[in-house]
Rosetta silent file (secondary structure, phi, psi, omega in degrees, C-alpha in Angstrom):
SEQUENCE: XXXXXXXXXXXXXXXXXXXXXXXXXXXXXXXXXXXXXXXXXXXXXXXXXXXXXXXXXXXXXXXXXXXXXXXXXXXXXXXXXXXXXXXXXXXXXXXXXXXXXXXXXXXXXXXXXXXXXXXXXXXXXXXXXXXXXXXXXXXXXXXXXXXXXXXXXXXXXXXXXXXXXXXXXXXXXXXXXXXXXXXXXXXXXXXXXXXXXXXXXXXXXXXXXXXXXXXXXXXXXXXXXXXXXXXXXXXXXXXXXXXXXXXXXXXXXXXXXXXXXXXXXXXXXXXXXXXXXXXXXXXXXXXXXXXXXXXXXXXXXXXX
SCORE:     score description
SCORE:     0.000 S_00000001
   1 L     0.000  151.101  174.158  136.007  -89.400 -161.733 S_00000001
   2 L   -60.205  117.452 -175.726  139.654  -89.536 -163.487 S_00000001
   3 H   -71.929  -29.360 -175.173  139.435  -92.444 -166.189 S_00000001
   4 H   -80.477  -40.949  170.891  143.327  -93.051 -166.030 S_00000001
   5 H   -68.031  -29.726  178.092  142.935  -93.323 -161.988 S_00000001
   6 H   -81.031  -37.096  166.599  140.240  -95.786 -162.510 S_00000001
   7 H   -67.518  -41.685  162.542  142.211  -98.026 -164.467 S_00000001
   8 H   -38.155  -42.867 -161.321  145.146  -97.646 -162.208 S_00000001
   9 H   -88.637  -32.037 -179.280  143.039  -98.747 -159.532 S_00000001
  10 H   -68.554  -40.293  176.968  141.378 -101.875 -161.364 S_00000001
  11 H   -51.451  -55.113  164.211  144.894 -102.907 -162.443 S_00000001
  12 H   -32.659  -75.261 -167.777  146.001 -102.711 -158.888 S_00000001
  13 H   -56.000  -36.634 -158.942  143.140 -104.619 -157.308 S_00000001
  14 H   -70.471  -69.860 -164.709  143.383 -107.176 -160.295 S_00000001
  15 H   -77.607  -19.323  173.620  147.395 -107.968 -159.529 S_00000001
  16 H   -93.369  -16.133  166.686  147.178 -107.541 -155.700 S_00000001
  17 L    79.241   18.925 -178.556  144.173 -109.732 -155.329 S_00000001
  18 L  -178.447  137.069 -178.972  142.624 -107.266 -152.499 S_00000001
  19 H   -66.222  -35.688 -177.734  141.314 -103.557 -152.298 S_00000001
  20 H   -64.449  -57.525  178.333  143.172 -103.290 -149.015 S_00000001
  21 H   -69.099  -11.289  166.986  146.595 -104.140 -150.698 S_00000001
  22 H   -70.884  -69.358  178.311  145.775 -101.997 -153.756 S_00000001
  23 H   -22.086  -67.858 -177.632  145.522  -99.153 -151.460 S_00000001
  24 H   -51.106  -40.376  179.288  148.590  -99.572 -149.872 S_00000001
  25 H   -60.913  -52.666 -172.185  150.480 -100.210 -153.425 S_00000001
  26 H   -79.178  -19.428  172.619  148.548  -96.763 -154.589 S_00000001
  27 L    65.123   42.099  161.594  149.170  -94.760 -151.230 S_00000001
  28 L  -115.731  172.239  142.463  145.213  -94.390 -151.233 S_00000001
  29 L   -26.165  154.929  147.764  142.478  -95.017 -148.743 S_00000001
  30 H   -66.882  -42.271 -171.022  140.548  -98.272 -148.864 S_00000001
  31 H   -60.918  -48.322 -174.743  137.512  -96.093 -149.129 S_00000001
  32 H   -51.277  -51.427  179.089  139.224  -94.188 -151.981 S_00000001
  33 H   -55.201  -45.063 -171.640  140.171  -97.104 -153.692 S_00000001
  34 H   -72.902  -71.201 -173.812  136.544  -98.832 -153.292 S_00000001
  35 H   -50.959  -49.201  157.923  134.871  -95.539 -154.820 S_00000001
  36 H   -29.690  -76.117 -177.263  137.047  -95.685 -157.821 S_00000001
  37 H   -53.869  -36.914 -172.202  136.102  -99.177 -158.725 S_00000001
  38 H   -73.082  -24.566 -175.663  132.481  -98.560 -157.867 S_00000001
  39 H   -86.640  -43.865 -179.546  132.512  -95.448 -160.257 S_00000001
  40 H   -61.995  -43.136 -177.270  134.212  -97.362 -163.067 S_00000001
  41 H   -74.446  -25.773  174.664  131.695 -100.536 -162.857 S_00000001
  42 H   -65.785  -56.310 -175.496  128.991  -98.065 -162.754 S_00000001
  43 H   -48.623  -58.786 -171.423  130.164  -95.849 -165.923 S_00000001
  44 H   -49.020  -59.846 -168.092  130.781  -99.534 -167.609 S_00000001
  45 L    97.288   35.516 -176.104  127.412 -100.777 -166.544 S_00000001
  46 L  -140.071  170.173  160.159  129.252 -104.275 -165.541 S_00000001
  47 L   -86.249  148.809  155.182  130.706 -106.040 -162.265 S_00000001
  48 L  -116.907  -30.612  177.713  134.435 -106.207 -162.795 S_00000001
  49 E  -126.882  140.196  178.177  135.113 -107.504 -159.317 S_00000001
  50 E   -94.465  100.083  173.024  133.489 -110.360 -157.400 S_00000001
  51 E  -134.715  120.826  155.239  134.026 -109.320 -153.747 S_00000001
  52 E  -127.010 -172.501 -167.259  132.494 -110.583 -150.386 S_00000001
  53 L   -61.251  -19.562 -178.477  133.947 -110.872 -146.954 S_00000001
  54 L  -128.527   14.721  163.529  135.411 -114.284 -147.742 S_00000001
  55 E  -156.392  137.639 -165.009  135.855 -114.162 -151.603 S_00000001
  56 E  -135.827  132.588 -169.081  137.532 -112.129 -154.042 S_00000001
  57 E  -144.562  131.593  163.711  137.505 -112.793 -157.838 S_00000001
  58 E   -91.603  162.076 -173.679  137.715 -110.622 -161.195 S_00000001
  59 L   -84.928 -176.719  167.633  134.921 -111.486 -163.609 S_00000001
  60 H   -72.509  -32.847  169.671  135.540 -112.002 -167.345 S_00000001
  61 H   -53.932  -43.867 -166.968  134.800 -108.445 -167.799 S_00000001
  62 H   -66.431  -31.642 -158.699  137.117 -107.407 -165.532 S_00000001
  63 H   -84.927  -28.117  172.774  139.762 -109.619 -166.858 S_00000001
  64 H   -59.285  -84.643 -176.744  138.803 -108.261 -170.421 S_00000001
  65 H   -32.764  -57.670 -166.623  139.058 -104.613 -169.087 S_00000001
  66 H   -63.226  -36.133 -164.764  142.355 -105.131 -167.115 S_00000001
  67 H   -80.796  -44.875 -166.441  144.144 -106.438 -170.171 S_00000001
  68 H   -70.333  -25.944  179.741  143.153 -103.528 -172.346 S_00000001
  69 H   -91.230  -16.689 -173.722  143.813 -100.835 -169.624 S_00000001
  70 H   -74.748  -34.686  170.199  147.223 -102.139 -168.580 S_00000001
  71 H   -47.466  -54.593  167.705  148.078 -101.658 -172.301 S_00000001
  72 H   -61.904  -51.985  179.373  147.119  -98.125 -172.620 S_00000001
  73 H   -51.979  -24.520  175.171  148.706  -97.247 -169.598 S_00000001
  74 H   -70.301  -75.106 -176.009  151.749  -98.736 -170.750 S_00000001
  75 H   -41.171  -29.263 -167.468  151.552  -96.539 -174.013 S_00000001
  76 H   -79.173  -52.453  169.081  150.743  -93.523 -172.129 S_00000001
  77 H   -38.056  -53.076  175.714  153.961  -94.095 -169.832 S_00000001
  78 H   -45.478  -51.141 -174.801  156.087  -94.874 -172.890 S_00000001
  79 H   -69.166  -37.138  161.030  154.944  -91.553 -174.362 S_00000001
  80 H   -53.761  -51.020 -179.570  155.874  -89.348 -171.065 S_00000001
  81 H   -51.017  -44.319  174.809  159.226  -91.068 -171.326 S_00000001
  82 H   -59.486  -43.421  177.562  159.705  -90.333 -174.888 S_00000001
  83 H   -64.770  -39.525 -176.833  158.657  -86.828 -174.472 S_00000001
  84 H   -74.008  -32.144 -178.827  160.858  -86.309 -171.426 S_00000001
  85 H   -72.468  -16.735 -168.308  163.969  -87.904 -173.023 S_00000001
  86 H   -96.292  -10.245  160.347  163.624  -85.624 -176.036 S_00000001
  87 H   -96.786   10.757  178.557  163.332  -82.359 -173.704 S_00000001
  88 L  -144.328 -173.970 -175.941  165.953  -83.129 -171.383 S_00000001
  89 L   -87.701  151.987  177.596  169.357  -84.918 -171.103 S_00000001
  90 L   -74.599  140.916  175.500  168.784  -88.551 -170.552 S_00000001
  91 L  -126.878 -168.994 -176.108  169.087  -89.429 -166.747 S_00000001
  92 E    82.071  155.665  179.872  168.998  -92.640 -164.544 S_00000001
  93 E   -73.445  123.522 -163.827  170.801  -95.680 -163.745 S_00000001
  94 E  -105.343  122.012  167.536  171.759  -97.703 -166.802 S_00000001
  95 E  -106.695  131.937 -160.272  172.126 -101.339 -165.601 S_00000001
  96 E  -116.977  145.533  150.392  174.450 -103.616 -167.592 S_00000001
  97 E  -144.594  156.254 -165.570  175.655 -107.259 -167.135 S_00000001
  98 E  -162.524  170.515  172.126  178.007 -109.123 -169.160 S_00000001
  99 L   -68.631 -178.912 -176.246  180.593 -112.032 -168.276 S_00000001
 100 H   -78.112  -47.959 -178.317  183.500 -110.790 -166.226 S_00000001
 101 H   -76.148  -33.201  173.167  186.073 -110.938 -169.087 S_00000001
 102 H   -61.637  -47.126 -176.092  183.637 -109.159 -171.602 S_00000001
 103 H   -79.839  -27.396  163.971  183.259 -106.269 -169.028 S_00000001
 104 H   -64.568  -39.635 -156.383  186.987 -106.024 -168.413 S_00000001
 105 H   -93.258  -43.933 -169.638  187.979 -106.244 -171.966 S_00000001
 106 H  -135.525    6.692  157.482  185.355 -104.270 -173.853 S_00000001
 107 H   -99.520  -31.564 -169.990  183.052 -102.262 -171.326 S_00000001
 108 H   -78.008  -32.947  178.440  185.823 -100.696 -169.128 S_00000001
 109 H   -64.250  -12.275  171.590  187.521  -98.920 -172.348 S_00000001
 110 H  -115.441  -25.387 -175.548  184.387  -96.849 -172.874 S_00000001
 111 H   -64.792  -28.350  168.845  182.501  -96.472 -170.055 S_00000001
 112 H   -69.152  -25.812 -168.881  184.536  -93.349 -168.668 S_00000001
 113 H   -86.990  -39.417  172.594  184.191  -91.427 -171.878 S_00000001
 114 H   -41.943  -47.879  179.781  180.645  -92.423 -171.848 S_00000001
 115 H   -73.419  -31.420  159.072  179.987  -91.341 -168.585 S_00000001
 116 H   -60.737  -29.190  173.877  181.802  -88.149 -169.277 S_00000001
 117 H   -68.525  -42.128 -149.751  179.447  -87.530 -172.089 S_00000001
 118 L  -137.034   74.012  178.108  176.250  -88.337 -170.524 S_00000001
 119 L   -70.432  -11.894  174.004  176.982  -87.113 -166.445 S_00000001
 120 L   -74.034  -27.564 -170.556  173.348  -87.694 -165.847 S_00000001
 121 E  -106.571  113.393  173.349  173.397  -91.448 -166.564 S_00000001
 122 E   -95.210  156.769  168.653  175.223  -93.755 -163.645 S_00000001
 123 E  -115.594  124.160 -175.784  176.164  -97.060 -164.803 S_00000001
 124 E  -122.738  125.563  174.678  175.920 -100.226 -162.730 S_00000001
 125 E  -116.777  131.461  173.859  177.611 -102.978 -164.148 S_00000001
 126 E  -122.539  125.292 -178.226  177.261 -106.754 -162.890 S_00000001
 127 E   -89.236  119.739  165.730  179.628 -109.341 -164.128 S_00000001
 128 L  -137.239  154.368  172.944  178.342 -112.682 -164.310 S_00000001
 129 L   -98.721   -5.841  169.390  179.278 -115.676 -166.162 S_00000001
 130 L  -106.457  136.138 -176.672  175.859 -117.286 -165.892 S_00000001
 131 L   -83.762  147.851 -172.149  172.807 -115.670 -167.382 S_00000001
 132 L  -121.337  178.355 -169.590  170.461 -114.372 -165.044 S_00000001
 133 L   -71.890  122.602 -172.146  166.774 -113.239 -165.886 S_00000001
 134 H   -72.880  -49.403 -176.137  166.982 -109.628 -167.453 S_00000001
 135 H   -37.362  -67.654 -157.603  163.176 -109.046 -166.390 S_00000001
 136 H   -73.193  -27.779  177.202  163.295 -110.081 -163.085 S_00000001
 137 H   -79.769  -17.585  175.683  166.829 -108.384 -162.321 S_00000001
 138 L    73.166   40.157  159.441  165.618 -105.012 -163.858 S_00000001
 139 L   -83.867  143.852 -174.710  168.658 -104.942 -166.286 S_00000001
 140 L   -72.868  -35.918 -173.869  168.494 -102.591 -169.083 S_00000001
 141 E  -156.231  121.455  175.084  171.003 -104.371 -171.374 S_00000001
 142 E  -100.793  134.628  161.092  172.689 -107.783 -171.046 S_00000001
 143 E  -116.316  119.863 -176.812  175.628 -108.728 -173.460 S_00000001
 144 E  -158.270 -179.605  170.347  176.151 -112.403 -174.162 S_00000001
 145 L  -104.992   26.054 -174.257  176.286 -115.343 -176.281 S_00000001
 146 L   -62.594  128.654 -174.874  173.473 -116.776 -175.643 S_00000001
 147 L   -76.511  -40.181 -170.880  171.835 -118.247 -179.128 S_00000001
 148 L  -132.527  153.428  155.884  168.208 -117.639 -178.096 S_00000001
 149 L  -114.407  129.396 -172.796  166.081 -116.036 -175.423 S_00000001
 150 L   -67.040  -33.075  175.820  163.438 -118.081 -174.014 S_00000001
 151 L   -80.735  124.035 -158.550  161.420 -114.945 -172.928 S_00000001
 152 L   -89.225    6.946 -173.894  159.600 -113.490 -175.749 S_00000001
 153 L   -89.457  -14.390 -169.179  159.606 -109.974 -174.003 S_00000001
 154 E  -102.345  119.725  167.288  163.539 -109.714 -174.599 S_00000001
 155 E   -74.667  141.107  176.130  164.986 -108.321 -177.887 S_00000001
 156 E  -111.580  132.841  152.548  168.345 -109.792 -179.337 S_00000001
 157 E  -119.014  145.565 -166.640  170.616 -107.554 -181.438 S_00000001
 158 E   -84.489  114.457  179.405  173.477 -108.904 -182.978 S_00000001
 159 E   -94.897  -36.166  176.171  176.763 -107.061 -181.970 S_00000001
 160 E  -170.559  165.007 -176.656  179.629 -109.242 -183.523 S_00000001
 161 E  -122.127  147.704  179.368  180.555 -112.973 -184.340 S_00000001
 162 E  -141.038  140.930  173.287  183.969 -114.466 -182.950 S_00000001
 163 L   -79.763  168.466  171.378  185.767 -117.439 -183.570 S_00000001
 164 E  -111.408  123.763 -171.981  186.922 -119.604 -180.488 S_00000001
 165 E   -83.076  111.266  163.480  190.658 -120.126 -180.279 S_00000001
 166 E   -94.185  141.228 -162.916  192.932 -122.819 -178.985 S_00000001
 167 E  -148.952  153.794  174.145  195.999 -120.922 -177.594 S_00000001
 168 E  -172.753  170.281 -160.178  199.025 -121.239 -175.491 S_00000001
 169 L   -86.272  162.597  172.183  202.015 -119.604 -174.371 S_00000001
 170 H   -59.592  -29.659  174.259  205.327 -119.915 -176.320 S_00000001
 171 H   -57.972  -46.768 -172.099  206.986 -121.614 -173.186 S_00000001
 172 H   -69.058  -49.266 -175.178  204.358 -124.327 -173.225 S_00000001
 173 H   -47.398  -51.073 -165.531  204.733 -124.904 -176.896 S_00000001
 174 H   -58.172  -45.236 -177.171  208.542 -124.696 -176.566 S_00000001
 175 H   -72.097  -68.022 -157.903  208.142 -127.741 -173.744 S_00000001
 176 H  -101.652  -12.964  157.792  205.553 -129.873 -175.209 S_00000001
 177 L   113.559  155.717  178.790  205.913 -129.421 -178.898 S_00000001
 178 L   -97.787  105.817  175.691  203.292 -127.994 -181.406 S_00000001
 179 L   -38.704  136.526  174.855  200.145 -130.212 -182.267 S_00000001
 180 L  -115.001  -17.986  176.497  199.573 -130.512 -186.031 S_00000001
 181 L  -141.499  151.525 -160.555  196.206 -132.517 -185.685 S_00000001
 182 H   -58.454  -39.063 -158.286  193.426 -132.574 -182.932 S_00000001
 183 H   -48.909  -47.289 -177.286  194.049 -136.335 -182.248 S_00000001
 184 H   -52.605  -20.463 -179.510  197.204 -134.781 -180.698 S_00000001
 185 H   -78.794   -7.809  175.155  195.587 -132.759 -178.305 S_00000001
 186 H   -87.071  -16.333  169.633  194.933 -135.755 -176.101 S_00000001
 187 L   -87.229  -21.553 -175.200  198.561 -135.968 -174.929 S_00000001
 188 L   -79.744  174.984  173.800  198.645 -132.275 -174.243 S_00000001
 189 L   -87.998   93.094  162.631  197.742 -130.480 -170.772 S_00000001
 190 E   -79.376  142.764 -165.392  194.332 -129.017 -171.383 S_00000001
 191 E  -117.823  111.185 -161.723  192.635 -125.990 -169.361 S_00000001
 192 E  -118.701  117.745 -176.037  189.132 -126.061 -169.537 S_00000001
 193 E   -85.426  131.444 -159.943  186.020 -123.621 -168.982 S_00000001
 194 L   -92.926  -20.625  164.273  183.329 -125.441 -167.403 S_00000001
 195 L   -76.786   -5.984  164.421  180.499 -123.070 -168.792 S_00000001
 196 L   -51.423  145.334  170.058  181.149 -123.990 -172.406 S_00000001
 197 L   -80.927  129.056 -177.028  178.724 -126.114 -174.158 S_00000001
 198 L    64.668   58.762  177.454  180.212 -129.630 -173.871 S_00000001
 199 L   -61.194  -23.994 -159.754  183.533 -128.414 -172.229 S_00000001
 200 L  -100.765   22.413 -179.002  184.852 -131.851 -171.925 S_00000001
 201 E  -136.199  138.586 -171.365  184.680 -132.076 -175.757 S_00000001
 202 E  -121.226  119.036  168.660  186.497 -130.066 -178.355 S_00000001
 203 E   -92.563   94.020 -172.681  184.064 -130.222 -181.951 S_00000001
 204 E  -114.037  147.639 -169.628  186.952 -129.050 -184.646 S_00000001
 205 E  -141.351  140.210  174.507  186.261 -128.850 -188.260 S_00000001
 206 E  -119.734   92.223 -177.540  188.349 -128.371 -191.361 S_00000001
 207 L    72.134 -120.757  173.524  186.785 -127.994 -194.617 S_00000001
 208 L   -94.303   -3.425  179.799  184.503 -131.455 -194.670 S_00000001
 209 E  -100.165  151.317 -146.380  186.586 -132.965 -192.169 S_00000001
 210 E  -142.241  109.999  179.507  185.230 -133.274 -188.604 S_00000001
 211 E  -133.422  131.251 -156.282  187.271 -134.385 -185.510 S_00000001
 212 E  -100.582  138.524  155.363  185.507 -134.811 -181.715 S_00000001
 213 E  -108.592  128.747  160.817  188.569 -134.423 -178.747 S_00000001
 214 E  -112.006  121.901 -172.777  187.626 -135.730 -175.723 S_00000001
 215 L   -68.819  131.270  164.611  189.601 -133.507 -173.034 S_00000001
 216 L  -125.470   97.534 -173.922  191.206 -134.715 -170.126 S_00000001
 217 E   -51.534  151.855  171.721  191.792 -131.409 -168.108 S_00000001
 218 E  -122.127    6.805  163.138  194.645 -130.656 -165.922 S_00000001
 219 E  -174.447  128.405  164.436  192.472 -127.817 -164.584 S_00000001
 220 E   -97.447  153.158  173.168  188.737 -126.312 -164.742 S_00000001
 221 E  -150.875 -179.447  168.264  187.342 -123.071 -163.802 S_00000001
 222 L  -111.005   -8.550 -170.865  184.063 -121.187 -164.396 S_00000001
 223 L  -104.884  126.504 -176.621  186.265 -117.896 -164.773 S_00000001
 224 H   -81.572  -24.698  162.406  187.940 -117.169 -168.186 S_00000001
 225 H   -57.059  -27.731  168.245  190.382 -114.828 -166.561 S_00000001
 226 H   -88.609  -43.229 -173.694  192.193 -117.811 -164.546 S_00000001
 227 H   -64.863  -30.685  178.541  192.180 -120.000 -167.520 S_00000001
 228 H   -74.734  -29.301  161.151  193.993 -116.874 -169.344 S_00000001
 229 H   -65.495  -50.147  169.279  196.374 -116.654 -166.541 S_00000001
 230 H   -77.712  -13.941  172.973  197.318 -120.274 -166.290 S_00000001
 231 H   -82.828  -37.764  176.812  197.670 -120.337 -170.146 S_00000001
 232 H   -67.074  -21.289  172.179  200.127 -117.448 -170.027 S_00000001
 233 L   -94.124   -0.219  164.483  202.117 -119.129 -167.241 S_00000001
 234 L   121.930   -5.049 -169.509  202.798 -122.235 -169.202 S_00000001
 235 L   -74.945  -15.160  157.492  199.982 -124.559 -167.806 S_00000001
 236 L   166.958 -144.011 -171.493  198.702 -125.630 -171.116 S_00000001
 237 E  -101.268  144.560  157.030  196.099 -124.998 -173.974 S_00000001
 238 E  -123.801  166.168  177.230  192.727 -123.368 -173.684 S_00000001
 239 E  -121.404  103.719  175.650  189.865 -122.985 -176.103 S_00000001
 240 E  -124.870  169.299  175.650  188.455 -119.187 -175.667 S_00000001
 241 E   -91.421  127.999  177.374  186.758 -116.770 -177.845 S_00000001
 242 H   -17.320  -56.552 -166.634  189.092 -114.130 -179.819 S_00000001
 243 H   -64.818  -23.603  172.403  187.772 -111.181 -177.853 S_00000001
 244 H   -65.825  -43.955 -172.167  189.113 -112.819 -174.776 S_00000001
 245 H  -106.779   16.280 -165.470  192.688 -113.845 -176.131 S_00000001
 246 H   -89.970  -16.685  174.580  193.332 -111.429 -178.939 S_00000001
 247 H   -65.379  -47.393 -179.250  195.079 -108.892 -176.709 S_00000001
 248 H   -55.227  -52.105 -170.769  197.511 -111.608 -175.628 S_00000001
 249 H   -73.892  -21.297  177.607  198.118 -113.021 -179.098 S_00000001
 250 H   -74.233  -33.579 -171.861  198.819 -109.261 -180.427 S_00000001
 251 H   -77.910  -16.846 -176.125  201.435 -109.026 -177.481 S_00000001
 252 L    76.969   19.046  161.682  203.038 -112.753 -178.274 S_00000001
 253 L   -78.568  -14.251  174.387  202.131 -113.965 -174.737 S_00000001
 254 L  -133.371  148.151 -179.724  199.937 -116.544 -176.533 S_00000001
 255 E  -103.474  161.868 -179.402  200.534 -118.391 -179.459 S_00000001
 256 E  -100.999  136.706 -177.583  197.667 -119.537 -181.893 S_00000001
 257 L  -120.597  117.825  176.184  197.194 -123.637 -181.884 S_00000001
 258 L    52.137   54.530 -165.215  195.782 -125.631 -184.715 S_00000001
 259 L   -75.345  -32.564  173.775  194.599 -122.264 -186.076 S_00000001
 260 L   -75.552   -1.797  152.112  193.475 -124.002 -189.391 S_00000001
 261 L   -96.414  133.874 -164.958  190.811 -125.747 -187.403 S_00000001
 262 E  -112.862  133.158  172.832  187.822 -124.177 -186.466 S_00000001
 263 E   -81.669  145.903  171.124  185.741 -124.759 -183.066 S_00000001
 264 L   -49.338  138.643  176.566  181.971 -123.733 -183.323 S_00000001
 265 L   -70.475  153.920  169.504  181.688 -119.902 -183.573 S_00000001
 266 E  -121.965  143.548 -174.911  179.875 -117.621 -180.959 S_00000001
 267 E   -98.415  123.670  174.177  177.793 -114.644 -181.860 S_00000001
 268 E   -87.183  116.286 -165.157  177.956 -111.806 -179.103 S_00000001
 269 E  -111.407  157.278  156.450  174.238 -110.376 -178.757 S_00000001
 270 E   -96.260  127.127  174.294  172.824 -107.549 -177.002 S_00000001
 271 E  -124.542  152.286  176.153  169.774 -108.267 -175.091 S_00000001
 272 E  -169.286  155.443 -173.087  167.217 -105.979 -173.484 S_00000001
 273 E   -46.505  139.944  160.832  163.562 -105.628 -172.667 S_00000001
 274 L   -66.184  124.790 -165.588  161.193 -105.164 -175.600 S_00000001
 275 L  -148.782  132.159  169.540  159.859 -101.630 -175.264 S_00000001
 276 L   -49.689  -53.956 -168.603  157.639  -99.795 -178.237 S_00000001
 277 L  -116.474  106.485  169.979  160.223  -96.627 -177.136 S_00000001
 278 L   -56.428  117.537  150.056  163.804  -97.841 -175.865 S_00000001
 279 L   -22.033  147.999  169.900  165.111  -95.706 -172.989 S_00000001
 280 H   -75.773  -42.652  174.427  167.364  -93.045 -173.951 S_00000001
 281 H   -61.171  -52.870  165.899  170.056  -94.161 -171.705 S_00000001
 282 H   -72.829  -17.486  163.016  170.164  -97.736 -173.270 S_00000001
 283 H   -60.065  -47.485 -170.160  169.868  -96.382 -176.775 S_00000001
 284 H   -72.166  -34.869 -168.240  172.782  -94.262 -176.359 S_00000001
 285 H   -71.573  -56.450  177.531  174.857  -96.756 -174.675 S_00000001
 286 H   -57.897  -34.993  150.420  174.244  -99.322 -177.589 S_00000001
 287 H   -33.572  -65.768  174.140  174.854  -96.925 -179.958 S_00000001
 288 H   -59.143  -49.766  179.804  178.084  -95.894 -178.524 S_00000001
 289 H   -72.974  -22.612  173.172  179.147  -99.572 -177.899 S_00000001
 290 H   -73.407  -41.249 -165.010  178.204 -100.674 -181.753 S_00000001
 291 H   -79.570  -36.771  159.863  180.177  -97.869 -182.979 S_00000001
 292 H   -51.368  -26.770  172.857  183.315  -98.782 -180.950 S_00000001
 293 H   -78.163  -57.980 -163.358  183.013 -102.264 -182.539 S_00000001
 294 H   -81.760   -7.113  156.736  182.786 -101.246 -185.772 S_00000001
 295 H   -77.062  -21.756  172.295  185.549  -98.668 -185.311 S_00000001
 296 L  -104.294   13.239  178.010  188.038 -101.240 -184.093 S_00000001
 297 L    30.113   64.169  155.818  186.701 -103.916 -186.886 S_00000001
 298 H   -60.393  -46.180  173.874  186.468 -106.253 -184.136 S_00000001
 299 H   -53.815  -52.804 -176.098  184.613 -108.919 -185.819 S_00000001
 300 H   -53.474  -46.126 -175.248  186.949 -108.910 -188.791 S_00000001
 301 H   -67.145  -27.167  177.760  190.031 -109.548 -186.307 S_00000001
 302 H  -101.739   -0.449  172.182  188.341 -112.264 -184.339 S_00000001
 303 H  -107.301   -1.878 -169.544  186.952 -114.264 -187.316 S_00000001
 304 L   -83.775    0.000    0.000  190.131 -114.033 -189.294 S_00000001
């Protein structure tokens, strides 16, 4: 019998906990699955599955074989995928997740051209301001400012660093005046992003000086684009990453506040499932996005 099929059967039986469910998953008959399993046990000379009418369990030998078989089949599938990528244009759906602001400001400028260059790749963008499980959601690439990933099966690649800046509209500054020290922020109208670390306190540093500002907001939200709109309309001062506010600063719609003081900086990371061979669609988009960032010198601009 086919050794690869035997391994697939053993893996499915172990994971499904039932020969009947394994047969359904594999699209085989129960008798065929039983034959493959019996053939494998006979060839190896050991019992892999304990099965009675009332009880089903995998043996110690079965656990060992399951572990190796799963690794071997994963390698085979990766090899097939890699050869397929070399021999043909990349295809499939590329699933990306990012914050709403990042998706609007830094994905959409490049997605149309990327799609034109790679017409067999379709792109699915899910905008989230909270982090979702990459593996469970079937995500190929996540762009986020999370420092670490708890799941060891996720690889992180640095894209860029960015300052968080205090900014406000010229009209607001004309009305309320320019603060010259962090302690003056306590009398200013503050607009707060609720998903930031410790959102009701600003940890401001300049050289060896450090000042903690307790914020009493006039508005809070979980969406950076709403804060941006409120700041443009003169509602108050916001603390947001440069990658969100830079365009408005360049256009003069917003101005910097206390820019000689620094808030904790953020690192924008690319997170994706760890694989020996990265899918071509993911690799191509990462290379395209990274080149776009280098070409525009975003990190230099955002950290200056």
